[in-house]
Amino acid sequence: MAQQRAGETGAPTMRDVAASAGVSAMTVSRVLKDDARVSGSTRERVLAAVEALGYRRNETARSLRLGGSGMIGLVVTNLANPFYSRLALGVQEVASEHGLRVLLSNTAEQVDKERGLVADLAGRQVDGMIVVPAGSSHRHLGPAALRGMPIVLASRPPAGMDADCVLVDDFGGAEQAVEQLIADGHSRIGFLGNPPALYTGAERFRGYWAAHEAAGIEPAESHVRRGLTDVPAAEATARALLDAPDPPTALFCTNNRLTQGAIRAVHGLGRPVALAGFDDFDLADVLGLPLTIVSYDADEIGRRAGQMLIDRINGSSAEPIPARRTVVPTRVIRYGTR
């Protein structure tokens, strides 16, 4: 009887590739893992057999054999914000290096939605999760709720629990930007901030206040606005501040959406208003306005969070790793100034 060809009864297997290349299944596995112990000629034979047979690894079965799903979850608060897309790219870069897929979810800053998404990912038995928390209560992210599933928090630290986290230097970046405005001669600096309950909002306000204290200036409470969440709100608030008696001569904004709202408000004014803000954004360098921007590598936040999660997934329970915290540095960029 003629020998049955590989794949006649289904998709080709690793044994089919091994038979075609004249090697063992273990050697095929090593080639697919890019193991340096395999010789160049053997590697070429195996890869030629893979291509000829159309072999594809069954990642689901492979992951189950290794005791995992081969997937990690990533939960962010606002995919419309470029910061989170860059963070996601950083996570995916590290995950791909380790043969993992990323399931991405968006909470729209809603804690109830976050709880549901986290529960859903846990039900899908992902190997671990990276979460940007929407609120200040993190009980649903703790070991008891997730039955010990590895978790890393990004952008905001854990509250009431121990967990790895990756943060931005929110305080230092805000302080440095406001110091620059003060050095430029501004003593009436308005503040447009995101909700104070958010870690980033609180830390950036603290940096704004610290810069004033260091310069011996007391900020005017009438120039401080907090709790803003989008571009229209920031635009309306900036207009109101700048149209008021004794208005600020500069504004500091705590994220890129609020900065863009302030830019819209300033655009139609007949007097100069200096702007500073957290988060760089596209076209900031060509607007022709004096802008002081706190910049940082959002991809790096994702990469660090991804690597922390991989460490947890691969770690031994006999040698637990203490909760770790790492901070991504910021730098101040100046646009539209000479």
Coordinates of C-alpha atoms in Angstrom, one line a residue:
M1 CA 0.0 0.0 0.0
A2 CA 1.3 3.4 -0.9
Q3 CA 2.4 5.5 2.1
Q4 CA -0.2 8.0 3.1
R5 CA 1.0 11.6 2.6
A6 CA 1.1 14.0 5.5
G7 CA -2.0 16.0 5.9
E8 CA -4.4 13.7 3.9
T9 CA -6.4 13.1 7.1
G10 CA -6.1 16.6 8.5
A11 CA -3.6 19.4 9.1
P12 CA 0.1 18.3 9.1
T13 CA 1.6 17.6 12.4
M14 CA 5.1 18.1 13.9
R15 CA 5.8 14.4 13.3
D16 CA 5.0 14.9 9.6
V17 CA 7.5 17.7 9.4
A18 CA 10.1 15.6 11.2
A19 CA 9.6 12.7 8.8
S20 CA 9.8 14.9 5.8
A21 CA 13.0 16.6 7.0
G22 CA 14.6 13.3 8.3
V23 CA 14.9 14.6 11.9
S24 CA 13.2 14.0 15.2
A25 CA 10.1 15.9 16.4
M26 CA 12.3 17.4 19.2
T27 CA 14.6 18.9 16.6
V28 CA 11.6 20.4 14.8
S29 CA 10.5 21.9 18.1
R30 CA 13.9 23.3 18.6
V31 CA 14.0 24.9 15.2
L32 CA 10.6 26.5 15.7
K33 CA 11.9 27.9 19.0
D34 CA 15.0 29.3 17.3
D35 CA 17.3 27.2 19.4
A36 CA 20.9 28.0 18.7
R37 CA 22.0 24.3 19.2
V38 CA 20.5 23.3 15.8
S39 CA 22.9 23.4 12.9
G40 CA 22.3 25.7 9.9
S41 CA 21.8 22.9 7.4
T42 CA 19.3 21.1 9.7
R43 CA 17.4 24.3 10.3
E44 CA 17.1 24.9 6.5
R45 CA 15.7 21.3 6.0
V46 CA 13.2 21.7 8.8
L47 CA 12.0 25.1 7.6
A48 CA 11.7 23.9 4.0
A49 CA 9.5 21.0 5.3
V50 CA 7.4 23.4 7.3
E51 CA 6.8 25.5 4.2
A52 CA 6.2 22.6 1.9
L53 CA 3.6 21.0 4.2
G54 CA 2.0 24.2 5.3
Y55 CA 2.6 23.3 8.9
R56 CA 1.3 25.6 11.7
R57 CA 1.7 25.0 15.4
N58 CA -1.5 24.5 17.3
E59 CA -0.9 27.2 19.9
T60 CA -4.0 26.5 21.9
A61 CA -3.0 22.8 22.4
R62 CA 0.6 23.8 23.0
S63 CA -0.5 26.3 25.7
L64 CA -2.7 23.8 27.4
R65 CA 0.1 21.3 27.5
L66 CA 2.3 24.0 29.2
G67 CA -0.4 24.8 31.7
G68 CA -1.6 28.2 30.3
S69 CA -3.9 29.8 27.8
G70 CA -1.1 31.6 25.8
M71 CA -3.0 34.9 26.3
I72 CA -2.7 37.9 28.7
G73 CA -5.4 40.5 29.3
L74 CA -4.8 44.3 29.0
V75 CA -7.5 46.6 30.4
V76 CA -7.2 50.3 29.8
T77 CA -9.5 53.3 30.5
N78 CA -9.7 55.2 27.2
L79 CA -8.6 53.8 23.9
A80 CA -9.3 57.2 22.2
N81 CA -6.3 58.6 24.1
P82 CA -3.1 57.9 22.1
F83 CA -1.3 57.3 25.4
Y84 CA -3.1 54.0 25.8
S85 CA -2.6 52.8 22.2
R86 CA 1.2 53.4 22.7
L87 CA 1.1 51.6 26.0
A88 CA -0.7 48.6 24.3
L89 CA 2.0 48.5 21.6
G90 CA 4.6 48.2 24.3
V91 CA 2.8 45.4 26.0
Q92 CA 2.3 43.6 22.7
E93 CA 6.0 43.9 21.9
V94 CA 7.0 42.0 25.0
A95 CA 4.1 39.5 24.8
S96 CA 5.0 38.6 21.2
E97 CA 8.6 37.9 22.2
H98 CA 7.3 35.3 24.6
G99 CA 4.7 33.7 22.3
L100 CA 1.7 35.3 24.0
R101 CA -1.4 37.0 22.6
V102 CA -3.0 40.1 24.1
L103 CA -6.7 40.5 24.7
L104 CA -7.4 44.3 24.9
S105 CA -10.4 45.8 26.7
N106 CA -11.6 49.4 27.3
T107 CA -13.4 50.5 30.5
A108 CA -14.2 54.2 29.5
E109 CA -13.2 55.0 33.1
Q110 CA -16.1 53.1 34.5
V111 CA -15.3 50.9 37.5
D112 CA -18.3 48.6 37.1
K113 CA -17.3 48.0 33.5
E114 CA -13.8 47.3 34.7
R115 CA -15.0 44.7 37.2
G116 CA -17.0 42.9 34.5
L117 CA -14.1 42.9 32.0
V118 CA -11.6 41.7 34.6
A119 CA -14.0 38.9 35.6
D120 CA -14.5 37.9 32.0
L121 CA -10.8 37.7 31.3
A122 CA -10.3 35.6 34.4
G123 CA -13.1 33.3 33.2
R124 CA -11.2 32.9 29.9
Q125 CA -8.2 31.7 32.0
V126 CA -5.7 34.2 30.7
D127 CA -2.2 33.7 32.1
G128 CA -2.2 37.2 33.7
M129 CA -3.5 40.7 33.4
I130 CA -2.2 44.3 33.0
V131 CA -4.8 46.8 34.2
V132 CA -5.0 50.6 34.2
P133 CA -7.4 51.0 37.1
A134 CA -10.5 53.2 36.6
G135 CA -11.2 53.9 40.3
S136 CA -9.6 54.0 43.7
S137 CA -11.0 50.6 44.9
H138 CA -9.0 47.7 43.7
R139 CA -10.5 44.8 45.7
H140 CA -11.6 43.1 42.5
L141 CA -8.0 43.0 41.4
G142 CA -6.6 41.4 44.5
P143 CA -5.3 37.8 44.8
A144 CA -8.5 36.5 46.5
A145 CA -10.7 37.8 43.7
L146 CA -8.4 36.5 40.9
R147 CA -7.4 33.3 42.7
G148 CA -3.7 34.2 42.5
M149 CA -3.7 35.2 38.8
P150 CA -0.6 37.4 38.2
I151 CA -1.5 41.1 37.7
V152 CA 0.4 44.3 37.0
L153 CA -1.1 47.8 37.3
A154 CA 0.0 50.5 34.9
S155 CA -0.1 54.3 35.3
R156 CA -1.9 54.1 38.7
P157 CA -0.6 52.3 41.8
P158 CA -2.4 49.6 43.8
A159 CA -4.7 50.7 46.7
G160 CA -5.4 48.3 49.6
M161 CA -3.4 45.5 48.0
D162 CA 0.2 44.5 46.9
A163 CA 0.9 44.4 43.2
D164 CA 3.5 45.2 40.7
C165 CA 3.0 48.6 39.1
V166 CA 4.6 50.9 36.4
L167 CA 4.1 54.6 36.9
V168 CA 5.1 57.9 35.3
D169 CA 6.9 60.6 37.2
D170 CA 3.7 62.6 37.5
F171 CA 4.8 64.8 40.4
G172 CA 8.3 65.5 39.0
G173 CA 7.1 66.2 35.5
A174 CA 4.4 68.6 36.6
E175 CA 6.7 70.4 39.0
Q176 CA 9.4 70.9 36.3
A177 CA 6.9 72.2 33.7
V178 CA 5.4 74.8 36.2
E179 CA 8.9 75.8 37.3
Q180 CA 9.6 76.6 33.6
L181 CA 6.5 78.8 33.4
I182 CA 7.6 80.6 36.6
A183 CA 11.1 81.0 35.2
D184 CA 9.5 82.6 32.1
G185 CA 8.0 85.3 34.3
H186 CA 4.6 83.9 35.0
S187 CA 3.2 84.2 38.5
R188 CA -0.6 83.7 37.7
I189 CA -0.7 80.2 36.4
G190 CA -4.1 78.5 36.0
F191 CA -4.6 74.8 36.6
L192 CA -6.8 72.6 34.4
G193 CA -6.8 69.1 36.0
N194 CA -8.4 65.7 35.6
P195 CA -10.4 64.3 38.6
P196 CA -8.5 64.6 41.9
A197 CA -9.6 61.1 42.8
L198 CA -7.3 59.8 40.1
Y199 CA -3.7 59.2 41.2
T200 CA -2.4 61.1 38.1
G201 CA -4.6 64.1 38.8
A202 CA -3.6 64.2 42.5
E203 CA 0.2 63.9 41.8
R204 CA 0.2 66.4 39.0
F205 CA -1.7 68.9 41.1
R206 CA 0.9 68.3 43.9
G207 CA 3.7 69.1 41.4
Y208 CA 1.9 72.3 40.3
W209 CA 1.6 73.4 43.9
A210 CA 5.2 72.4 44.9
A211 CA 6.7 74.5 42.1
H212 CA 4.8 77.6 43.4
E213 CA 5.9 76.9 46.9
A214 CA 9.5 76.6 45.9
A215 CA 9.3 80.0 44.2
G216 CA 7.6 81.6 47.1
I217 CA 4.3 82.1 45.2
E218 CA 0.9 81.2 46.5
P219 CA -1.4 80.0 43.7
A220 CA -4.8 81.7 43.4
E221 CA -7.6 79.2 44.2
S222 CA -9.7 81.1 41.7
H223 CA -7.3 79.9 39.0
V224 CA -7.6 76.2 39.8
R225 CA -10.1 73.9 38.1
R226 CA -10.2 70.1 38.7
G227 CA -12.4 67.3 37.6
L228 CA -12.2 67.9 33.8
T229 CA -12.4 64.8 31.6
D230 CA -12.4 65.9 27.9
V231 CA -11.5 68.5 25.3
P232 CA -14.9 70.4 25.3
A233 CA -14.9 70.8 29.1
A234 CA -11.3 72.0 29.1
E235 CA -12.0 74.5 26.3
A236 CA -15.1 76.0 28.1
T237 CA -13.2 76.1 31.5
A238 CA -10.1 77.8 29.9
R239 CA -12.3 80.4 28.2
A240 CA -14.0 81.2 31.5
L241 CA -10.7 81.5 33.3
L242 CA -9.1 83.7 30.7
D243 CA -12.2 86.0 30.4
A244 CA -12.4 86.5 34.2
P245 CA -11.0 89.7 35.9
D246 CA -7.3 89.3 36.6
P247 CA -6.9 86.2 34.5
P248 CA -3.9 83.9 34.5
T249 CA -1.2 84.6 32.0
A250 CA -0.4 80.9 31.7
L251 CA -2.2 77.6 32.0
F252 CA -0.9 74.1 33.1
C253 CA -3.0 71.2 31.9
T254 CA -2.7 67.7 33.3
N255 CA -3.1 65.6 30.1
N256 CA -3.1 66.0 26.4
R257 CA -6.9 66.3 26.0
L258 CA -7.1 69.2 28.5
T259 CA -4.1 70.8 26.7
Q260 CA -5.9 70.6 23.4
G261 CA -9.0 72.1 24.9
A262 CA -6.9 75.0 26.3
I263 CA -5.4 75.5 22.9
R264 CA -8.8 75.9 21.3
A265 CA -9.7 78.5 23.9
V266 CA -6.5 80.4 23.4
H267 CA -6.6 80.3 19.6
G268 CA -9.1 83.1 19.3
L269 CA -7.7 85.4 21.9
G270 CA -5.9 88.6 21.0
R271 CA -3.4 88.3 23.9
P272 CA -0.6 85.8 24.5
V273 CA -1.2 83.0 26.9
A274 CA 1.5 80.5 27.7
L275 CA 0.5 76.8 27.9
A276 CA 2.1 73.8 29.6
G277 CA 0.7 70.3 29.7
F278 CA 1.4 66.7 30.5
D279 CA 1.6 64.2 27.5
D280 CA 3.0 65.0 24.1
F281 CA 0.7 64.9 21.1
D282 CA 0.8 65.0 17.3
L283 CA 1.4 68.4 15.7
A284 CA 2.2 70.1 19.0
D285 CA 5.4 71.3 17.3
V286 CA 3.7 73.0 14.4
L287 CA 1.0 75.0 16.2
G288 CA 3.1 78.1 16.5
L289 CA 2.0 78.5 20.2
P290 CA 4.4 78.7 23.1
L291 CA 4.0 75.2 24.5
T292 CA 5.8 73.5 27.4
I293 CA 5.1 69.8 27.2
V294 CA 5.9 67.0 29.7
S295 CA 6.9 64.1 27.5
Y296 CA 7.7 60.4 28.3
D297 CA 7.9 57.1 26.5
A298 CA 4.4 55.5 26.8
D299 CA 5.6 52.4 24.9
E300 CA 8.1 51.9 27.7
I301 CA 5.4 51.8 30.3
G302 CA 3.8 49.0 28.3
R303 CA 7.1 47.2 27.9
R304 CA 8.0 47.4 31.6
A305 CA 4.5 46.2 32.6
G306 CA 4.7 43.4 30.1
Q307 CA 8.0 42.2 31.4
M308 CA 6.9 42.4 35.0
L309 CA 3.9 40.2 34.1
I310 CA 6.1 37.7 32.3
D311 CA 8.3 37.5 35.4
R312 CA 5.2 36.7 37.5
I313 CA 3.9 34.1 35.0
N314 CA 7.2 32.3 34.9
G315 CA 8.1 32.8 38.5
S316 CA 8.3 30.0 41.1
S317 CA 5.7 30.0 43.9
A318 CA 8.4 28.6 46.1
E319 CA 10.4 31.9 45.7
P320 CA 7.8 34.7 45.6
I321 CA 8.9 38.0 44.2
P322 CA 8.0 41.0 46.4
A323 CA 5.7 43.6 44.8
R324 CA 7.7 45.9 42.6
R325 CA 7.3 49.5 41.5
T326 CA 9.1 51.2 38.7
V327 CA 8.8 54.8 37.5
V328 CA 9.2 56.0 33.9
P329 CA 11.0 59.3 33.8
T330 CA 9.7 62.5 32.1
R331 CA 11.4 65.3 30.2
V332 CA 10.2 68.8 29.3
I333 CA 10.0 69.8 25.7
R334 CA 9.4 73.4 24.6
Y335 CA 7.6 74.2 21.3
G336 CA 7.0 77.6 19.7
T337 CA 9.6 79.5 21.6
R338 CA 12.9 81.0 20.6

